[in-house]
Amino acid sequence: MNIFLPEQSSENFHSLAESPETNVTGMDVMDMMMGVPVAVPLPPVDGILYTEYYEYTSPNHKETFYFTRAAIVTATVTGSISAISSAIIICIILRSASKLKSPYHQIMFFMSLWDIVASTAIALSTIPMPVDVMYPFKGRSYGTKQTCRVQGLLYAFGTACGFAGNIALYAYYLATIRFKVKDETMKNRVLPVFFVLGTLVSVMFVLPYVWNDQINPGPYDSFCTIS
């Protein structure tokens, strides 16, 4: 597969379309400009037909804010602050008199735990990205495709579980304030089921992106994520 680099302009497509050695129509050029890979038949060699696939990467990518050092530092600082804050919340809960006996504490513990996971992935920024990452990030990259995938997986899974925790918090307030559900009922019957279901749904949400190899570096985030 031939990939046009960001510094190449759309003139590449026009010269490709005008080349007598290729059979590229104006519609093919438009498809490539829209990000659709186009198959280009090549002249036969020793009676064998070959096809090349052309794909366009927008030159605007090099102007994206997320490539800059400011964006990378922002991701590292905000991710670190969020992870540390969630860790402090967990410590406060575990040092309190009721510990995890309170439904509210259980929900906050669940949310804080997964926020630490997602925020740590963000704080690592470009570090887990492959050394030969195709985008011009200003941060250092020391990883491989596998470490990038792990970073994106932790971010997506932690974010999904954190979202489930938010729903649990809303449901808890609704149940206790509007419907007068007792804390014992929430703690022993409702929340355990909700936490299990929320985690399973988060897994089902993230795994297809892993199987389809859709967790990669991208031009709109300073860390590996679904792209």
JSON list of C-alpha atoms in Angstrom, two decimals:
[
{"chain": "A", "resi": 1, "resn": "MET", "atom": "CA", "xyz": [0.00, 0.00, 0.00]},
{"chain": "A", "resi": 2, "resn": "ASN", "atom": "CA", "xyz": [1.32, 3.42, -0.95]},
{"chain": "A", "resi": 3, "resn": "ILE", "atom": "CA", "xyz": [0.55, 6.06, 1.67]},
{"chain": "A", "resi": 4, "resn": "PHE", "atom": "CA", "xyz": [1.01, 9.72, 0.73]},
{"chain": "A", "resi": 5, "resn": "LEU", "atom": "CA", "xyz": [2.88, 11.47, 3.52]},
{"chain": "A", "resi": 6, "resn": "PRO", "atom": "CA", "xyz": [1.41, 14.56, 5.19]},
{"chain": "A", "resi": 7, "resn": "GLU", "atom": "CA", "xyz": [3.85, 16.91, 3.51]},
{"chain": "A", "resi": 8, "resn": "GLN", "atom": "CA", "xyz": [2.62, 15.82, 0.07]},
{"chain": "A", "resi": 9, "resn": "SER", "atom": "CA", "xyz": [-0.16, 17.95, -1.39]},
{"chain": "A", "resi": 10, "resn": "SER", "atom": "CA", "xyz": [-3.23, 17.02, -3.41]},
{"chain": "A", "resi": 11, "resn": "GLU", "atom": "CA", "xyz": [-1.23, 17.74, -6.58]},
{"chain": "A", "resi": 12, "resn": "ASN", "atom": "CA", "xyz": [0.01, 14.17, -6.29]},
{"chain": "A", "resi": 13, "resn": "PHE", "atom": "CA", "xyz": [-3.45, 12.98, -7.18]},
{"chain": "A", "resi": 14, "resn": "HIS", "atom": "CA", "xyz": [-3.80, 15.21, -10.22]},
{"chain": "A", "resi": 15, "resn": "SER", "atom": "CA", "xyz": [-0.41, 14.14, -11.58]},
{"chain": "A", "resi": 16, "resn": "LEU", "atom": "CA", "xyz": [-1.39, 10.54, -10.90]},
{"chain": "A", "resi": 17, "resn": "ALA", "atom": "CA", "xyz": [-4.65, 10.97, -12.80]},
{"chain": "A", "resi": 18, "resn": "GLU", "atom": "CA", "xyz": [-2.86, 12.56, -15.77]},
{"chain": "A", "resi": 19, "resn": "SER", "atom": "CA", "xyz": [-0.19, 9.85, -15.93]},
{"chain": "A", "resi": 20, "resn": "PRO", "atom": "CA", "xyz": [-0.54, 7.68, -19.09]},
{"chain": "A", "resi": 21, "resn": "GLU", "atom": "CA", "xyz": [0.78, 4.66, -17.16]},
{"chain": "A", "resi": 22, "resn": "THR", "atom": "CA", "xyz": [-2.15, 4.53, -14.73]},
{"chain": "A", "resi": 23, "resn": "ASN", "atom": "CA", "xyz": [-5.89, 4.32, -15.16]},
{"chain": "A", "resi": 24, "resn": "VAL", "atom": "CA", "xyz": [-7.19, 6.74, -12.55]},
{"chain": "A", "resi": 25, "resn": "THR", "atom": "CA", "xyz": [-10.37, 8.68, -13.17]},
{"chain": "A", "resi": 26, "resn": "GLY", "atom": "CA", "xyz": [-11.39, 12.00, -11.71]},
{"chain": "A", "resi": 27, "resn": "MET", "atom": "CA", "xyz": [-13.82, 10.13, -9.49]},
{"chain": "A", "resi": 28, "resn": "ASP", "atom": "CA", "xyz": [-10.93, 8.04, -8.14]},
{"chain": "A", "resi": 29, "resn": "VAL", "atom": "CA", "xyz": [-9.08, 11.24, -7.28]},
{"chain": "A", "resi": 30, "resn": "MET", "atom": "CA", "xyz": [-12.15, 12.52, -5.43]},
{"chain": "A", "resi": 31, "resn": "ASP", "atom": "CA", "xyz": [-12.43, 9.22, -3.57]},
{"chain": "A", "resi": 32, "resn": "MET", "atom": "CA", "xyz": [-8.81, 9.48, -2.46]},
{"chain": "A", "resi": 33, "resn": "MET", "atom": "CA", "xyz": [-9.34, 13.05, -1.30]},
{"chain": "A", "resi": 34, "resn": "MET", "atom": "CA", "xyz": [-12.24, 11.77, 0.81]},
{"chain": "A", "resi": 35, "resn": "GLY", "atom": "CA", "xyz": [-9.97, 9.17, 2.42]},
{"chain": "A", "resi": 36, "resn": "VAL", "atom": "CA", "xyz": [-11.19, 6.18, 0.39]},
{"chain": "A", "resi": 37, "resn": "PRO", "atom": "CA", "xyz": [-8.35, 3.86, -0.78]},
{"chain": "A", "resi": 38, "resn": "VAL", "atom": "CA", "xyz": [-8.42, 3.43, -4.59]},
{"chain": "A", "resi": 39, "resn": "ALA", "atom": "CA", "xyz": [-7.11, 0.42, -6.53]},
{"chain": "A", "resi": 40, "resn": "VAL", "atom": "CA", "xyz": [-4.91, 1.50, -9.45]},
{"chain": "A", "resi": 41, "resn": "PRO", "atom": "CA", "xyz": [-4.15, -1.11, -12.16]},
{"chain": "A", "resi": 42, "resn": "LEU", "atom": "CA", "xyz": [-0.50, -1.10, -13.26]},
{"chain": "A", "resi": 43, "resn": "PRO", "atom": "CA", "xyz": [0.96, -2.17, -16.61]},
{"chain": "A", "resi": 44, "resn": "PRO", "atom": "CA", "xyz": [1.52, -5.96, -16.79]},
{"chain": "A", "resi": 45, "resn": "VAL", "atom": "CA", "xyz": [4.99, -7.29, -16.00]},
{"chain": "A", "resi": 46, "resn": "ASP", "atom": "CA", "xyz": [5.86, -10.66, -17.57]},
{"chain": "A", "resi": 47, "resn": "GLY", "atom": "CA", "xyz": [2.18, -11.20, -18.22]},
{"chain": "A", "resi": 48, "resn": "ILE", "atom": "CA", "xyz": [1.22, -10.61, -14.56]},
{"chain": "A", "resi": 49, "resn": "LEU", "atom": "CA", "xyz": [-1.16, -7.81, -13.65]},
{"chain": "A", "resi": 50, "resn": "TYR", "atom": "CA", "xyz": [-0.40, -5.78, -10.53]},
{"chain": "A", "resi": 51, "resn": "THR", "atom": "CA", "xyz": [-2.54, -3.38, -8.56]},
{"chain": "A", "resi": 52, "resn": "GLU", "atom": "CA", "xyz": [-1.45, -0.63, -6.17]},
{"chain": "A", "resi": 53, "resn": "TYR", "atom": "CA", "xyz": [-3.68, 0.92, -3.55]},
{"chain": "A", "resi": 54, "resn": "TYR", "atom": "CA", "xyz": [-3.42, 4.64, -2.99]},
{"chain": "A", "resi": 55, "resn": "GLU", "atom": "CA", "xyz": [-4.63, 6.39, 0.13]},
{"chain": "A", "resi": 56, "resn": "TYR", "atom": "CA", "xyz": [-4.50, 10.07, 0.96]},
{"chain": "A", "resi": 57, "resn": "THR", "atom": "CA", "xyz": [-3.45, 11.59, 4.26]},
{"chain": "A", "resi": 58, "resn": "SER", "atom": "CA", "xyz": [-4.57, 15.19, 4.64]},
{"chain": "A", "resi": 59, "resn": "PRO", "atom": "CA", "xyz": [-1.77, 17.79, 4.72]},
{"chain": "A", "resi": 60, "resn": "ASN", "atom": "CA", "xyz": [-3.72, 19.50, 7.51]},
{"chain": "A", "resi": 61, "resn": "HIS", "atom": "CA", "xyz": [-2.54, 16.78, 9.89]},
{"chain": "A", "resi": 62, "resn": "LYS", "atom": "CA", "xyz": [0.76, 18.56, 10.42]},
{"chain": "A", "resi": 63, "resn": "GLU", "atom": "CA", "xyz": [-1.20, 21.58, 11.65]},
{"chain": "A", "resi": 64, "resn": "THR", "atom": "CA", "xyz": [-3.12, 19.61, 14.27]},
{"chain": "A", "resi": 65, "resn": "PHE", "atom": "CA", "xyz": [-2.73, 20.95, 17.80]},
{"chain": "A", "resi": 66, "resn": "TYR", "atom": "CA", "xyz": [-2.40, 17.44, 19.24]},
{"chain": "A", "resi": 67, "resn": "PHE", "atom": "CA", "xyz": [1.00, 17.01, 17.61]},
{"chain": "A", "resi": 68, "resn": "THR", "atom": "CA", "xyz": [2.45, 19.94, 19.56]},
{"chain": "A", "resi": 69, "resn": "ARG", "atom": "CA", "xyz": [4.46, 19.77, 22.76]},
{"chain": "A", "resi": 70, "resn": "ALA", "atom": "CA", "xyz": [1.82, 21.90, 24.50]},
{"chain": "A", "resi": 71, "resn": "ALA", "atom": "CA", "xyz": [-0.86, 19.29, 23.82]},
{"chain": "A", "resi": 72, "resn": "ILE", "atom": "CA", "xyz": [1.38, 16.45, 25.01]},
{"chain": "A", "resi": 73, "resn": "VAL", "atom": "CA", "xyz": [2.30, 18.30, 28.22]},
{"chain": "A", "resi": 74, "resn": "THR", "atom": "CA", "xyz": [-1.37, 19.11, 28.79]},
{"chain": "A", "resi": 75, "resn": "ALA", "atom": "CA", "xyz": [-2.33, 15.44, 28.46]},
{"chain": "A", "resi": 76, "resn": "THR", "atom": "CA", "xyz": [0.45, 14.38, 30.83]},
{"chain": "A", "resi": 77, "resn": "VAL", "atom": "CA", "xyz": [-0.35, 17.01, 33.47]},
{"chain": "A", "resi": 78, "resn": "THR", "atom": "CA", "xyz": [-4.14, 16.66, 33.42]},
{"chain": "A", "resi": 79, "resn": "GLY", "atom": "CA", "xyz": [-3.95, 12.87, 33.31]},
{"chain": "A", "resi": 80, "resn": "SER", "atom": "CA", "xyz": [-1.56, 12.79, 36.25]},
{"chain": "A", "resi": 81, "resn": "ILE", "atom": "CA", "xyz": [-3.68, 15.20, 38.31]},
{"chain": "A", "resi": 82, "resn": "SER", "atom": "CA", "xyz": [-6.81, 13.16, 37.62]},
{"chain": "A", "resi": 83, "resn": "ALA", "atom": "CA", "xyz": [-5.14, 9.86, 38.55]},
{"chain": "A", "resi": 84, "resn": "ILE", "atom": "CA", "xyz": [-3.66, 11.30, 41.76]},
{"chain": "A", "resi": 85, "resn": "SER", "atom": "CA", "xyz": [-6.99, 12.88, 42.72]},
{"chain": "A", "resi": 86, "resn": "SER", "atom": "CA", "xyz": [-8.82, 9.58, 42.25]},
{"chain": "A", "resi": 87, "resn": "ALA", "atom": "CA", "xyz": [-6.17, 7.79, 44.30]},
{"chain": "A", "resi": 88, "resn": "ILE", "atom": "CA", "xyz": [-6.70, 10.32, 47.12]},
{"chain": "A", "resi": 89, "resn": "ILE", "atom": "CA", "xyz": [-10.46, 9.68, 46.98]},
{"chain": "A", "resi": 90, "resn": "ILE", "atom": "CA", "xyz": [-9.86, 5.93, 47.32]},
{"chain": "A", "resi": 91, "resn": "CYS", "atom": "CA", "xyz": [-7.55, 6.51, 50.29]},
{"chain": "A", "resi": 92, "resn": "ILE", "atom": "CA", "xyz": [-10.14, 8.72, 51.99]},
{"chain": "A", "resi": 93, "resn": "ILE", "atom": "CA", "xyz": [-12.83, 6.07, 51.47]},
{"chain": "A", "resi": 94, "resn": "LEU", "atom": "CA", "xyz": [-10.69, 3.24, 52.82]},
{"chain": "A", "resi": 95, "resn": "ARG", "atom": "CA", "xyz": [-9.63, 5.31, 55.85]},
{"chain": "A", "resi": 96, "resn": "SER", "atom": "CA", "xyz": [-13.19, 6.36, 56.71]},
{"chain": "A", "resi": 97, "resn": "ALA", "atom": "CA", "xyz": [-15.26, 4.67, 59.42]},
{"chain": "A", "resi": 98, "resn": "SER", "atom": "CA", "xyz": [-17.77, 3.12, 57.02]},
{"chain": "A", "resi": 99, "resn": "LYS", "atom": "CA", "xyz": [-15.15, 2.21, 54.36]},
{"chain": "A", "resi": 100, "resn": "LEU", "atom": "CA", "xyz": [-16.99, 0.34, 51.58]},
{"chain": "A", "resi": 101, "resn": "LYS", "atom": "CA", "xyz": [-20.12, -0.37, 53.61]},
{"chain": "A", "resi": 102, "resn": "SER", "atom": "CA", "xyz": [-21.82, 2.71, 52.16]},
{"chain": "A", "resi": 103, "resn": "PRO", "atom": "CA", "xyz": [-23.38, 2.41, 48.66]},
{"chain": "A", "resi": 104, "resn": "TYR", "atom": "CA", "xyz": [-22.10, 5.89, 47.86]},
{"chain": "A", "resi": 105, "resn": "HIS", "atom": "CA", "xyz": [-18.57, 4.87, 48.82]},
{"chain": "A", "resi": 106, "resn": "GLN", "atom": "CA", "xyz": [-18.84, 1.76, 46.66]},
{"chain": "A", "resi": 107, "resn": "ILE", "atom": "CA", "xyz": [-19.84, 3.82, 43.64]},
{"chain": "A", "resi": 108, "resn": "MET", "atom": "CA", "xyz": [-17.11, 6.40, 44.19]},
{"chain": "A", "resi": 109, "resn": "PHE", "atom": "CA", "xyz": [-14.53, 3.65, 44.66]},
{"chain": "A", "resi": 110, "resn": "PHE", "atom": "CA", "xyz": [-15.60, 2.04, 41.38]},
{"chain": "A", "resi": 111, "resn": "MET", "atom": "CA", "xyz": [-15.48, 5.35, 39.51]},
{"chain": "A", "resi": 112, "resn": "SER", "atom": "CA", "xyz": [-12.14, 6.39, 41.01]},
{"chain": "A", "resi": 113, "resn": "LEU", "atom": "CA", "xyz": [-10.52, 3.04, 40.30]},
{"chain": "A", "resi": 114, "resn": "TRP", "atom": "CA", "xyz": [-11.32, 3.15, 36.61]},
{"chain": "A", "resi": 115, "resn": "ASP", "atom": "CA", "xyz": [-10.49, 6.84, 36.39]},
{"chain": "A", "resi": 116, "resn": "ILE", "atom": "CA", "xyz": [-6.98, 5.98, 37.58]},
{"chain": "A", "resi": 117, "resn": "VAL", "atom": "CA", "xyz": [-6.71, 3.44, 34.75]},
{"chain": "A", "resi": 118, "resn": "ALA", "atom": "CA", "xyz": [-7.95, 5.83, 32.04]},
{"chain": "A", "resi": 119, "resn": "SER", "atom": "CA", "xyz": [-6.06, 8.88, 33.36]},
{"chain": "A", "resi": 120, "resn": "THR", "atom": "CA", "xyz": [-2.79, 6.97, 33.62]},
{"chain": "A", "resi": 121, "resn": "ALA", "atom": "CA", "xyz": [-3.15, 5.95, 29.99]},
{"chain": "A", "resi": 122, "resn": "ILE", "atom": "CA", "xyz": [-3.66, 9.61, 29.06]},
{"chain": "A", "resi": 123, "resn": "ALA", "atom": "CA", "xyz": [-0.72, 10.76, 31.20]},
{"chain": "A", "resi": 124, "resn": "LEU", "atom": "CA", "xyz": [1.64, 8.45, 29.29]},
{"chain": "A", "resi": 125, "resn": "SER", "atom": "CA", "xyz": [0.80, 10.47, 26.15]},
{"chain": "A", "resi": 126, "resn": "THR", "atom": "CA", "xyz": [3.14, 9.51, 23.28]},
{"chain": "A", "resi": 127, "resn": "ILE", "atom": "CA", "xyz": [5.49, 7.26, 25.27]},
{"chain": "A", "resi": 128, "resn": "PRO", "atom": "CA", "xyz": [3.78, 3.93, 24.39]},
{"chain": "A", "resi": 129, "resn": "MET", "atom": "CA", "xyz": [3.44, 4.86, 20.71]},
{"chain": "A", "resi": 130, "resn": "PRO", "atom": "CA", "xyz": [5.56, 2.95, 18.17]},
{"chain": "A", "resi": 131, "resn": "VAL", "atom": "CA", "xyz": [9.00, 4.40, 17.62]},
{"chain": "A", "resi": 132, "resn": "ASP", "atom": "CA", "xyz": [8.21, 4.76, 13.91]},
{"chain": "A", "resi": 133, "resn": "VAL", "atom": "CA", "xyz": [4.82, 6.42, 14.41]},
{"chain": "A", "resi": 134, "resn": "MET", "atom": "CA", "xyz": [3.73, 8.06, 11.16]},
{"chain": "A", "resi": 135, "resn": "TYR", "atom": "CA", "xyz": [2.45, 11.29, 12.75]},
{"chain": "A", "resi": 136, "resn": "PRO", "atom": "CA", "xyz": [4.84, 14.14, 13.67]},
{"chain": "A", "resi": 137, "resn": "PHE", "atom": "CA", "xyz": [4.27, 14.20, 17.44]},
{"chain": "A", "resi": 138, "resn": "LYS", "atom": "CA", "xyz": [6.71, 16.41, 19.34]},
{"chain": "A", "resi": 139, "resn": "GLY", "atom": "CA", "xyz": [6.90, 13.96, 22.25]},
{"chain": "A", "resi": 140, "resn": "ARG", "atom": "CA", "xyz": [9.17, 10.95, 22.53]},
{"chain": "A", "resi": 141, "resn": "SER", "atom": "CA", "xyz": [7.89, 7.49, 21.56]},
{"chain": "A", "resi": 142, "resn": "TYR", "atom": "CA", "xyz": [9.51, 4.33, 22.92]},
{"chain": "A", "resi": 143, "resn": "GLY", "atom": "CA", "xyz": [6.85, 1.67, 22.41]},
{"chain": "A", "resi": 144, "resn": "THR", "atom": "CA", "xyz": [5.57, -0.76, 19.82]},
{"chain": "A", "resi": 145, "resn": "LYS", "atom": "CA", "xyz": [2.21, -1.43, 18.23]},
{"chain": "A", "resi": 146, "resn": "GLN", "atom": "CA", "xyz": [1.40, -3.72, 21.17]},
{"chain": "A", "resi": 147, "resn": "THR", "atom": "CA", "xyz": [2.13, -1.09, 23.85]},
{"chain": "A", "resi": 148, "resn": "CYS", "atom": "CA", "xyz": [0.08, 1.43, 21.88]},
{"chain": "A", "resi": 149, "resn": "ARG", "atom": "CA", "xyz": [-2.78, -1.05, 21.77]},
{"chain": "A", "resi": 150, "resn": "VAL", "atom": "CA", "xyz": [-2.56, -1.62, 25.53]},
{"chain": "A", "resi": 151, "resn": "GLN", "atom": "CA", "xyz": [-2.64, 2.14, 26.17]},
{"chain": "A", "resi": 152, "resn": "GLY", "atom": "CA", "xyz": [-5.69, 2.60, 23.98]},
{"chain": "A", "resi": 153, "resn": "LEU", "atom": "CA", "xyz": [-7.39, -0.42, 25.53]},
{"chain": "A", "resi": 154, "resn": "LEU", "atom": "CA", "xyz": [-6.86, 0.87, 29.08]},
{"chain": "A", "resi": 155, "resn": "TYR", "atom": "CA", "xyz": [-8.09, 4.32, 28.13]},
{"chain": "A", "resi": 156, "resn": "ALA", "atom": "CA", "xyz": [-11.22, 3.06, 26.38]},
{"chain": "A", "resi": 157, "resn": "PHE", "atom": "CA", "xyz": [-12.03, 0.43, 29.02]},
{"chain": "A", "resi": 158, "resn": "GLY", "atom": "CA", "xyz": [-11.41, 2.81, 31.92]},
{"chain": "A", "resi": 159, "resn": "THR", "atom": "CA", "xyz": [-13.53, 5.51, 30.30]},
{"chain": "A", "resi": 160, "resn": "ALA", "atom": "CA", "xyz": [-16.39, 3.10, 29.61]},
{"chain": "A", "resi": 161, "resn": "CYS", "atom": "CA", "xyz": [-16.36, 1.76, 33.18]},
{"chain": "A", "resi": 162, "resn": "GLY", "atom": "CA", "xyz": [-16.21, 5.30, 34.53]},
{"chain": "A", "resi": 163, "resn": "PHE", "atom": "CA", "xyz": [-19.27, 6.16, 32.47]},
{"chain": "A", "resi": 164, "resn": "ALA", "atom": "CA", "xyz": [-21.03, 3.12, 33.94]},
{"chain": "A", "resi": 165, "resn": "GLY", "atom": "CA", "xyz": [-20.09, 4.39, 37.40]},
{"chain": "A", "resi": 166, "resn": "ASN", "atom": "CA", "xyz": [-21.69, 7.75, 36.62]},
{"chain": "A", "resi": 167, "resn": "ILE", "atom": "CA", "xyz": [-24.90, 6.00, 35.62]},
{"chain": "A", "resi": 168, "resn": "ALA", "atom": "CA", "xyz": [-24.79, 4.05, 38.89]},
{"chain": "A", "resi": 169, "resn": "LEU", "atom": "CA", "xyz": [-24.43, 7.30, 40.84]},
{"chain": "A", "resi": 170, "resn": "TYR", "atom": "CA", "xyz": [-27.42, 8.86, 39.06]},
{"chain": "A", "resi": 171, "resn": "ALA", "atom": "CA", "xyz": [-29.46, 5.70, 39.64]},
{"chain": "A", "resi": 172, "resn": "TYR", "atom": "CA", "xyz": [-28.48, 5.68, 43.32]},
{"chain": "A", "resi": 173, "resn": "TYR", "atom": "CA", "xyz": [-29.68, 9.24, 43.88]},
{"chain": "A", "resi": 174, "resn": "LEU", "atom": "CA", "xyz": [-32.88, 8.58, 41.94]},
{"chain": "A", "resi": 175, "resn": "ALA", "atom": "CA", "xyz": [-33.61, 5.39, 43.88]},
{"chain": "A", "resi": 176, "resn": "THR", "atom": "CA", "xyz": [-32.89, 6.81, 47.33]},
{"chain": "A", "resi": 177, "resn": "ILE", "atom": "CA", "xyz": [-34.41, 10.28, 46.92]},
{"chain": "A", "resi": 178, "resn": "ARG", "atom": "CA", "xyz": [-37.37, 9.65, 44.62]},
{"chain": "A", "resi": 179, "resn": "PHE", "atom": "CA", "xyz": [-38.29, 6.04, 45.40]},
{"chain": "A", "resi": 180, "resn": "LYS", "atom": "CA", "xyz": [-36.98, 5.84, 48.99]},
{"chain": "A", "resi": 181, "resn": "VAL", "atom": "CA", "xyz": [-34.95, 2.68, 48.36]},
{"chain": "A", "resi": 182, "resn": "LYS", "atom": "CA", "xyz": [-32.95, 1.69, 51.43]},
{"chain": "A", "resi": 183, "resn": "ASP", "atom": "CA", "xyz": [-29.15, 1.68, 51.40]},
{"chain": "A", "resi": 184, "resn": "GLU", "atom": "CA", "xyz": [-29.10, -2.00, 52.37]},
{"chain": "A", "resi": 185, "resn": "THR", "atom": "CA", "xyz": [-31.08, -2.88, 49.26]},
{"chain": "A", "resi": 186, "resn": "MET", "atom": "CA", "xyz": [-28.81, -0.81, 47.03]},
{"chain": "A", "resi": 187, "resn": "LYS", "atom": "CA", "xyz": [-25.65, -2.20, 48.61]},
{"chain": "A", "resi": 188, "resn": "ASN", "atom": "CA", "xyz": [-26.60, -5.89, 48.65]},
{"chain": "A", "resi": 189, "resn": "ARG", "atom": "CA", "xyz": [-28.84, -6.33, 45.62]},
{"chain": "A", "resi": 190, "resn": "VAL", "atom": "CA", "xyz": [-28.61, -3.50, 43.11]},
{"chain": "A", "resi": 191, "resn": "LEU", "atom": "CA", "xyz": [-25.02, -2.27, 43.00]},
{"chain": "A", "resi": 192, "resn": "PRO", "atom": "CA", "xyz": [-23.22, -5.66, 42.78]},
{"chain": "A", "resi": 193, "resn": "VAL", "atom": "CA", "xyz": [-25.32, -6.58, 39.74]},
{"chain": "A", "resi": 194, "resn": "PHE", "atom": "CA", "xyz": [-24.82, -3.14, 38.23]},
{"chain": "A", "resi": 195, "resn": "PHE", "atom": "CA", "xyz": [-21.05, -3.23, 38.65]},
{"chain": "A", "resi": 196, "resn": "VAL", "atom": "CA", "xyz": [-20.81, -6.65, 37.00]},
{"chain": "A", "resi": 197, "resn": "LEU", "atom": "CA", "xyz": [-23.08, -5.68, 34.11]},
{"chain": "A", "resi": 198, "resn": "GLY", "atom": "CA", "xyz": [-21.33, -2.34, 33.65]},
{"chain": "A", "resi": 199, "resn": "THR", "atom": "CA", "xyz": [-17.94, -4.03, 33.45]},
{"chain": "A", "resi": 200, "resn": "LEU", "atom": "CA", "xyz": [-19.18, -6.69, 31.01]},
{"chain": "A", "resi": 201, "resn": "VAL", "atom": "CA", "xyz": [-20.80, -4.10, 28.75]},
{"chain": "A", "resi": 202, "resn": "SER", "atom": "CA", "xyz": [-17.57, -2.09, 28.78]},
{"chain": "A", "resi": 203, "resn": "VAL", "atom": "CA", "xyz": [-15.62, -5.18, 27.74]},
{"chain": "A", "resi": 204, "resn": "MET", "atom": "CA", "xyz": [-18.09, -5.87, 24.92]},
{"chain": "A", "resi": 205, "resn": "PHE", "atom": "CA", "xyz": [-17.75, -2.26, 23.80]},
{"chain": "A", "resi": 206, "resn": "VAL", "atom": "CA", "xyz": [-13.95, -2.24, 23.68]},
{"chain": "A", "resi": 207, "resn": "LEU", "atom": "CA", "xyz": [-13.07, -5.72, 22.38]},
{"chain": "A", "resi": 208, "resn": "PRO", "atom": "CA", "xyz": [-14.36, -5.24, 18.79]},
{"chain": "A", "resi": 209, "resn": "TYR", "atom": "CA", "xyz": [-11.96, -2.32, 18.35]},
{"chain": "A", "resi": 210, "resn": "VAL", "atom": "CA", "xyz": [-9.10, -4.54, 19.54]},
{"chain": "A", "resi": 211, "resn": "TRP", "atom": "CA", "xyz": [-10.05, -7.38, 17.21]},
{"chain": "A", "resi": 212, "resn": "ASN", "atom": "CA", "xyz": [-10.38, -5.02, 14.23]},
{"chain": "A", "resi": 213, "resn": "ASP", "atom": "CA", "xyz": [-7.04, -3.34, 14.97]},
{"chain": "A", "resi": 214, "resn": "GLN", "atom": "CA", "xyz": [-8.69, 0.06, 15.42]},
{"chain": "A", "resi": 215, "resn": "ILE", "atom": "CA", "xyz": [-6.60, 1.22, 18.37]},
{"chain": "A", "resi": 216, "resn": "ASN", "atom": "CA", "xyz": [-3.78, 3.30, 16.94]},
{"chain": "A", "resi": 217, "resn": "PRO", "atom": "CA", "xyz": [-2.12, 6.72, 17.14]},
{"chain": "A", "resi": 218, "resn": "GLY", "atom": "CA", "xyz": [-4.29, 9.37, 15.56]},
{"chain": "A", "resi": 219, "resn": "PRO", "atom": "CA", "xyz": [-4.12, 13.03, 14.58]},
{"chain": "A", "resi": 220, "resn": "TYR", "atom": "CA", "xyz": [-6.75, 14.15, 17.08]},
{"chain": "A", "resi": 221, "resn": "ASP", "atom": "CA", "xyz": [-5.38, 12.80, 20.36]},
{"chain": "A", "resi": 222, "resn": "SER", "atom": "CA", "xyz": [-1.94, 12.91, 21.98]},
{"chain": "A", "resi": 223, "resn": "PHE", "atom": "CA", "xyz": [-2.17, 9.24, 22.97]},
{"chain": "A", "resi": 224, "resn": "CYS", "atom": "CA", "xyz": [-3.20, 5.94, 21.40]},
{"chain": "A", "resi": 225, "resn": "THR", "atom": "CA", "xyz": [-6.94, 5.50, 21.26]},
{"chain": "A", "resi": 226, "resn": "ILE", "atom": "CA", "xyz": [-9.74, 4.25, 19.02]},
{"chain": "A", "resi": 227, "resn": "SER", "atom": "CA", "xyz": [-9.17, 5.71, 15.56]}
]
